[in-house]
Short mmCIF file of C-alpha atoms in Angstrom, two decimals:
data_model
loop_
_atom_site.label_atom_id
_atom_site.label_comp_id
_atom_site.label_asym_id
_atom_site.label_seq_id
_atom_site.Cartn_x
_atom_site.Cartn_y
_atom_site.Cartn_z
CA MET N 1 103.12 107.14 95.67
CA VAL N 2 106.26 106.68 93.18
CA GLU N 3 105.41 105.35 89.39
CA GLY N 4 107.05 102.01 89.04
CA THR N 5 107.37 100.52 92.43
CA THR N 6 106.72 97.48 92.92
CA HIS N 7 105.56 96.50 96.45
CA SER N 8 102.42 95.83 96.54
CA ALA N 9 101.65 97.76 99.81
CA ALA N 10 102.52 100.95 96.41
CA HIS N 11 99.78 99.44 94.58
CA LEU N 12 96.93 101.88 96.04
CA HIS N 13 97.60 105.20 94.62
CA CYS N 14 96.14 106.65 97.67
CA PRO N 15 97.29 110.07 98.75
CA GLU N 16 100.21 110.74 100.86
CA SER N 17 101.28 114.25 102.80
CA GLY N 18 103.16 116.62 100.14
CA GLU N 19 101.88 114.71 96.83
CA ARG N 20 100.11 117.01 94.59
CA ARG N 21 96.84 116.68 94.72
CA CYS N 22 93.64 118.64 92.46
CA LEU N 23 91.13 117.90 94.41
CA THR N 24 90.08 116.17 98.40
CA LEU N 25 86.65 116.22 99.74
CA THR N 26 84.53 114.36 102.00
CA LEU N 27 80.92 113.91 101.17
CA PRO N 28 77.87 112.06 102.58
CA GLY N 29 77.30 108.92 101.07
CA SER N 30 73.38 109.65 99.28
CA ASP N 31 72.31 109.29 95.39
CA ALA N 32 71.60 113.07 95.64
CA GLU N 33 74.88 113.58 96.97
CA THR N 34 76.57 112.03 94.63
CA ARG N 35 74.98 113.25 91.29
CA LYS N 36 76.08 117.14 92.78
CA VAL N 37 79.49 115.34 92.63
CA ILE N 38 80.10 114.50 89.54
CA ARG N 39 78.53 117.04 88.62
CA GLN N 40 81.27 119.45 90.34
CA LEU N 41 84.29 117.24 89.12
CA ARG N 42 82.73 117.47 85.66
CA GLN N 43 83.11 121.06 85.37
CA MET N 44 86.99 121.14 87.47
CA LEU N 45 88.06 118.01 84.40
CA MET N 46 86.85 120.60 81.85
CA ALA N 47 88.86 123.45 83.40
CA ARG N 48 91.51 121.82 83.17
CA ASN N 49 91.26 121.30 79.20
CA LEU N 50 91.04 117.07 79.55
CA ALA N 51 89.58 115.61 76.79
CA GLU N 52 86.11 114.33 77.07
CA ASP N 53 87.01 110.93 76.31
CA THR N 54 88.68 111.03 79.73
CA VAL N 55 86.53 113.69 81.62
CA HIS N 56 83.03 110.83 80.83
CA THR N 57 85.41 107.77 81.78
CA THR N 58 86.27 109.83 85.48
CA GLU N 59 82.40 110.59 85.95
CA LEU N 60 81.25 107.15 84.47
CA VAL N 61 84.04 105.93 86.59
CA LEU N 62 83.50 107.90 89.93
CA ALA N 63 79.72 107.22 89.63
CA GLU N 64 79.53 103.77 89.87
CA VAL N 65 81.83 103.57 92.45
CA LEU N 66 80.18 106.38 94.58
CA ASN N 67 77.40 104.70 94.13
CA ASN N 68 78.66 101.37 95.26
CA ILE N 69 79.46 102.90 98.24
CA VAL N 70 75.90 103.70 98.57
CA GLU N 71 73.46 101.13 97.61
CA HIS N 72 76.10 98.31 99.58
CA ALA N 73 78.73 99.68 101.78
CA TYR N 74 76.92 102.04 103.18
CA ALA N 75 73.02 99.58 102.53
CA ALA N 76 72.95 100.39 106.81
CA GLY N 77 73.13 103.93 106.93
CA PRO N 78 74.93 106.92 105.01
CA GLY N 79 78.75 107.82 105.73
CA PRO N 80 81.26 109.69 105.26
CA ILE N 81 83.05 109.17 101.25
CA ARG N 82 86.12 110.91 100.96
CA LEU N 83 87.42 110.83 97.28
CA THR N 84 91.05 112.07 95.95
CA VAL N 85 92.06 112.57 92.46
CA SER N 86 95.57 113.64 91.37
CA GLN N 87 96.28 114.34 88.37
CA HIS N 88 99.42 113.39 86.79
CA PRO N 89 101.53 113.76 83.35
CA GLY N 90 99.80 110.92 81.51
CA TRP N 91 97.03 109.38 84.37
CA LEU N 92 94.65 110.35 87.04
CA ASP N 93 95.17 108.68 90.67
CA ILE N 94 92.23 108.28 91.77
CA CYS N 95 91.39 106.92 95.77
CA VAL N 96 88.02 106.52 97.05
CA GLN N 97 87.79 106.10 101.37
CA ASP N 98 84.93 105.29 103.22
CA GLN N 99 83.84 103.54 106.17
CA GLY N 100 81.45 101.23 105.06
CA GLN N 101 81.18 97.01 104.99
CA PRO N 102 83.92 95.26 103.04
CA LEU N 103 83.62 95.15 99.46
CA PRO N 104 83.17 91.70 98.64
CA GLU N 105 86.32 90.87 96.51
CA GLU N 106 85.14 88.80 93.48
CA LEU N 107 83.59 92.01 92.49
CA LEU N 108 86.89 93.48 91.15
CA GLN N 109 87.88 90.24 89.61
CA GLY N 110 84.92 90.31 87.67
CA SER N 111 81.75 88.14 86.18
CA PRO N 112 80.74 87.60 82.32
CA LEU N 113 78.78 89.68 80.31
CA PRO N 114 74.93 89.04 79.51
CA GLU N 115 74.91 86.88 76.48
CA PRO N 116 73.67 89.04 73.94
CA GLU N 117 71.14 85.52 72.80
CA HIS N 118 70.29 85.45 76.42
CA HIS N 119 65.96 85.61 76.83
CA THR N 120 65.18 89.60 76.91
CA GLN N 121 62.99 88.03 80.72
CA ASP N 122 66.56 86.70 81.71
CA LEU N 123 68.23 90.06 81.32
CA PRO N 124 70.00 90.90 84.48
CA GLU N 125 68.51 94.86 85.83
CA GLY N 126 72.18 95.44 87.62
CA GLY N 127 75.96 94.33 87.49
CA PHE N 128 76.45 96.24 84.87
CA GLY N 129 78.29 99.01 86.89
CA TRP N 130 81.75 96.55 88.29
CA HIS N 131 82.32 95.64 85.08
CA LEU N 132 81.95 99.56 83.93
CA ILE N 133 84.69 100.56 86.22
CA ARG N 134 87.02 97.17 85.55
CA SER N 135 86.93 98.35 81.57
CA LEU N 136 87.75 101.78 82.47
CA THR N 137 90.53 101.73 84.52
CA GLN N 138 94.25 100.34 85.39
CA ASP N 139 95.65 99.51 88.30
CA LEU N 140 92.61 98.64 90.35
CA HIS N 141 93.29 97.94 93.78
CA TYR N 142 90.92 97.41 97.11
CA ARG N 143 92.48 96.81 100.78
CA ARG N 144 90.45 96.95 104.03
CA THR N 145 92.20 98.30 106.41
CA ALA N 146 91.26 99.41 109.87
CA GLY N 147 87.39 99.65 109.20
CA GLN N 148 87.77 101.51 105.84
CA ASN N 149 87.42 100.41 101.93
CA LEU N 150 90.06 102.18 99.85
CA LEU N 151 89.93 101.54 95.80
CA SER N 152 92.57 102.82 94.21
CA PHE N 153 92.49 102.69 90.59
CA ARG N 154 94.37 104.81 87.10
CA ILE N 155 92.85 106.63 84.64
CA ALA N 156 94.38 107.23 81.39
CA LEU N 157 94.46 110.50 80.16
CA ASP N 158 95.55 109.62 76.77
CA SER N 159 92.34 108.46 75.61
CA ARG N 160 93.82 106.20 73.03
CA ARG N 161 94.86 104.32 76.21
CA VAL N 162 91.84 104.18 77.04
CA ALA N 163 90.37 99.72 76.10
CA SER N 164 87.55 98.79 74.56
CA GLY N 165 84.91 101.69 74.42
CA LEU N 166 87.30 104.54 72.94
CA GLU N 167 85.25 106.87 71.27
CA THR N 168 86.58 107.27 68.15
CA LYS N 169 88.64 110.23 67.63
CA PRO N 170 90.34 111.89 70.87
CA ARG N 171 90.79 115.75 71.04
CA GLN N 172 93.62 117.69 72.23
CA MET C 1 61.22 112.24 85.54
CA GLN C 2 59.84 114.08 82.48
CA ILE C 3 59.17 111.93 79.50
CA GLU C 4 56.84 113.87 76.38
CA SER C 5 55.02 111.40 74.18
CA GLU C 6 53.60 111.26 70.73
CA GLN C 7 52.24 108.67 68.95
CA SER C 8 54.23 108.43 64.91
CA GLY C 9 52.87 106.21 62.64
CA GLY C 10 51.97 102.98 65.01
CA ALA C 11 54.99 103.40 66.70
CA LEU C 12 54.82 105.62 70.06
CA LEU C 13 57.63 107.80 70.71
CA LEU C 14 59.05 108.91 74.34
CA ARG C 15 60.80 111.78 74.48
CA VAL C 16 63.15 111.66 77.14
CA MET C 17 63.21 115.41 78.81
CA GLU C 18 66.40 115.12 81.05
CA PRO C 19 69.81 115.05 80.79
CA ARG C 20 70.48 112.51 83.32
CA ILE C 21 69.77 108.66 83.89
CA ASP C 22 71.42 107.92 87.11
CA ALA C 23 71.15 105.94 89.97
CA ALA C 24 69.26 109.23 91.49
CA GLY C 25 66.95 109.44 88.51
CA ALA C 26 66.29 105.37 87.57
CA ILE C 27 63.55 104.85 89.81
CA GLY C 28 61.86 108.03 88.48
CA PHE C 29 62.97 107.00 84.80
CA LYS C 30 61.00 103.48 85.41
CA GLU C 31 57.92 105.57 86.95
CA ALA C 32 57.46 107.77 83.86
CA VAL C 33 57.98 105.28 81.06
CA ARG C 34 55.47 102.89 82.50
CA ALA C 35 53.12 105.62 83.11
CA ALA C 36 53.44 107.09 79.74
CA THR C 37 53.84 103.52 77.72
CA ALA C 38 49.94 103.31 79.18
CA ARG C 39 49.12 105.01 75.89
CA PRO C 40 49.23 102.64 72.97
CA GLY C 41 51.84 102.07 70.27
CA SER C 42 54.64 99.85 69.14
CA PRO C 43 56.81 99.73 69.08
CA VAL C 44 57.73 102.21 71.83
CA ILE C 45 60.69 104.65 70.61
CA LEU C 46 62.61 105.96 73.63
CA ASP C 47 64.07 109.24 72.21
CA LEU C 48 67.47 109.80 73.98
CA SER C 49 69.26 112.81 72.40
CA ARG C 50 69.08 114.64 75.35
CA VAL C 51 70.36 112.43 77.41
CA GLU C 52 74.00 113.08 78.04
CA PHE C 53 75.09 110.29 81.30
CA LEU C 54 73.67 106.63 81.49
CA ASP C 55 75.19 104.85 84.59
CA SER C 56 75.05 101.00 85.72
CA SER C 57 72.12 102.23 87.26
CA GLY C 58 70.53 104.08 84.18
CA LEU C 59 71.08 100.86 82.32
CA GLY C 60 69.45 98.88 84.93
CA ALA C 61 65.80 100.80 84.29
CA LEU C 62 66.42 100.63 80.27
CA VAL C 63 66.62 96.74 80.52
CA ALA C 64 63.83 96.83 83.10
CA VAL C 65 61.37 98.71 80.83
CA LEU C 66 62.12 96.21 78.12
CA LYS C 67 61.45 93.51 80.51
CA LEU C 68 58.33 95.50 81.55
CA LEU C 69 57.03 95.80 77.87
CA GLY C 70 57.54 92.29 76.77
CA ARG C 71 57.67 90.04 73.47
CA GLU C 72 54.51 92.28 72.02
CA ARG C 73 55.68 96.17 72.76
CA PRO C 74 59.50 96.30 71.03
CA LEU C 75 61.92 98.82 72.88
CA GLU C 76 64.06 101.18 70.65
CA LEU C 77 66.32 102.79 71.21
CA ALA C 78 66.99 106.69 69.14
CA GLY C 79 69.26 109.51 68.92
CA LEU C 80 72.20 108.39 71.33
CA THR C 81 74.55 110.90 72.31
CA ALA C 82 78.02 109.59 72.48
CA PRO C 83 78.46 109.05 76.19
CA VAL C 84 75.19 106.46 76.45
CA ALA C 85 76.00 104.93 73.09
CA ARG C 86 79.63 104.25 74.82
CA VAL C 87 77.69 102.48 78.10
CA LEU C 88 75.87 100.33 75.82
CA ARG C 89 78.84 99.07 73.51
CA LEU C 90 81.12 99.02 76.74
CA THR C 91 78.62 96.56 78.49
CA ARG C 92 77.14 94.71 75.20
CA MET C 93 73.79 95.60 75.57
CA ASP C 94 74.12 97.39 71.96
CA SER C 95 72.95 94.07 71.42
CA ILE C 96 70.02 93.46 72.73
CA PHE C 97 67.95 97.09 72.13
CA THR C 98 67.10 98.11 68.20
CA LEU C 99 68.86 101.18 67.77
CA HIS C 100 68.40 103.99 65.42
CA ALA C 101 70.54 106.20 64.29
CA ASN C 102 68.72 108.85 63.52
CA LEU C 103 64.97 110.06 64.83
CA PRO C 104 62.09 108.82 63.38
CA GLY C 105 60.31 110.75 60.65
CA THR C 106 59.89 114.75 62.03
CA PRO C 107 58.84 115.26 64.84
CA ALA C 108 55.08 116.56 65.34
CA LEU C 109 54.31 119.37 68.31
CA PRO C 110 55.04 117.95 71.58
CA GLN C 111 52.55 116.49 73.84
CA THR C 112 52.49 116.26 77.53
CA GLY C 113 52.11 112.50 78.39
#
């Protein structure tokens, strides 16, 4: 994808032939497999000398995205997930594809977080995942096409650009 | 999931011995805490100093434990690592839990709970 392209179809940062990639993998959707892949990814990002904040952001967002696919898109049974991470100057483009149930699009828009003064027994035990994804990514886009879910987003490499939740000192 | 427990003063200190509380470990975490809190002690203080990764499923498990223990037995969190503190802050759950900057007291020899 060309940075700066405004055509809506270009908003999905999914790989095209010839694009520089640092990782493409296909995994069977399960919690245990997700954990394994996330740990591998963490090691790979660390090896690229990315800031610890960036590595944690990527690890957390991908854990949320993959868990969501396993629990919802593939609720009826496991299926393949294709994950592509490409590194650019200043950001990572990440694209996740699956062949499961469509994503309810309201999840991308977001619902409010529980208010802290709520009674403890009323607190939700779920629903935090999409909030984390939205908080920690830029350029989040979803498309359903040909029976596939495509979700793409960017993660800034400069930790100072990461929204709230920023760790205090960016490491070089 | 392995959790060590220790009574410290009136409190029950639970030490999470695993580096991750995530989707794959959330149910095991809840079960281990439920078993460990069969011992008396209040508040229940969770030592999270060995936990380097918490996702929304792990956070949901923490909330579930908070609710399970009820109002009479507050759940407090201690020893938060930077990634865990960040997830609590981003979800504003840092205002729900009582957080301890440091671990309470000097831990005695660990006991398996």
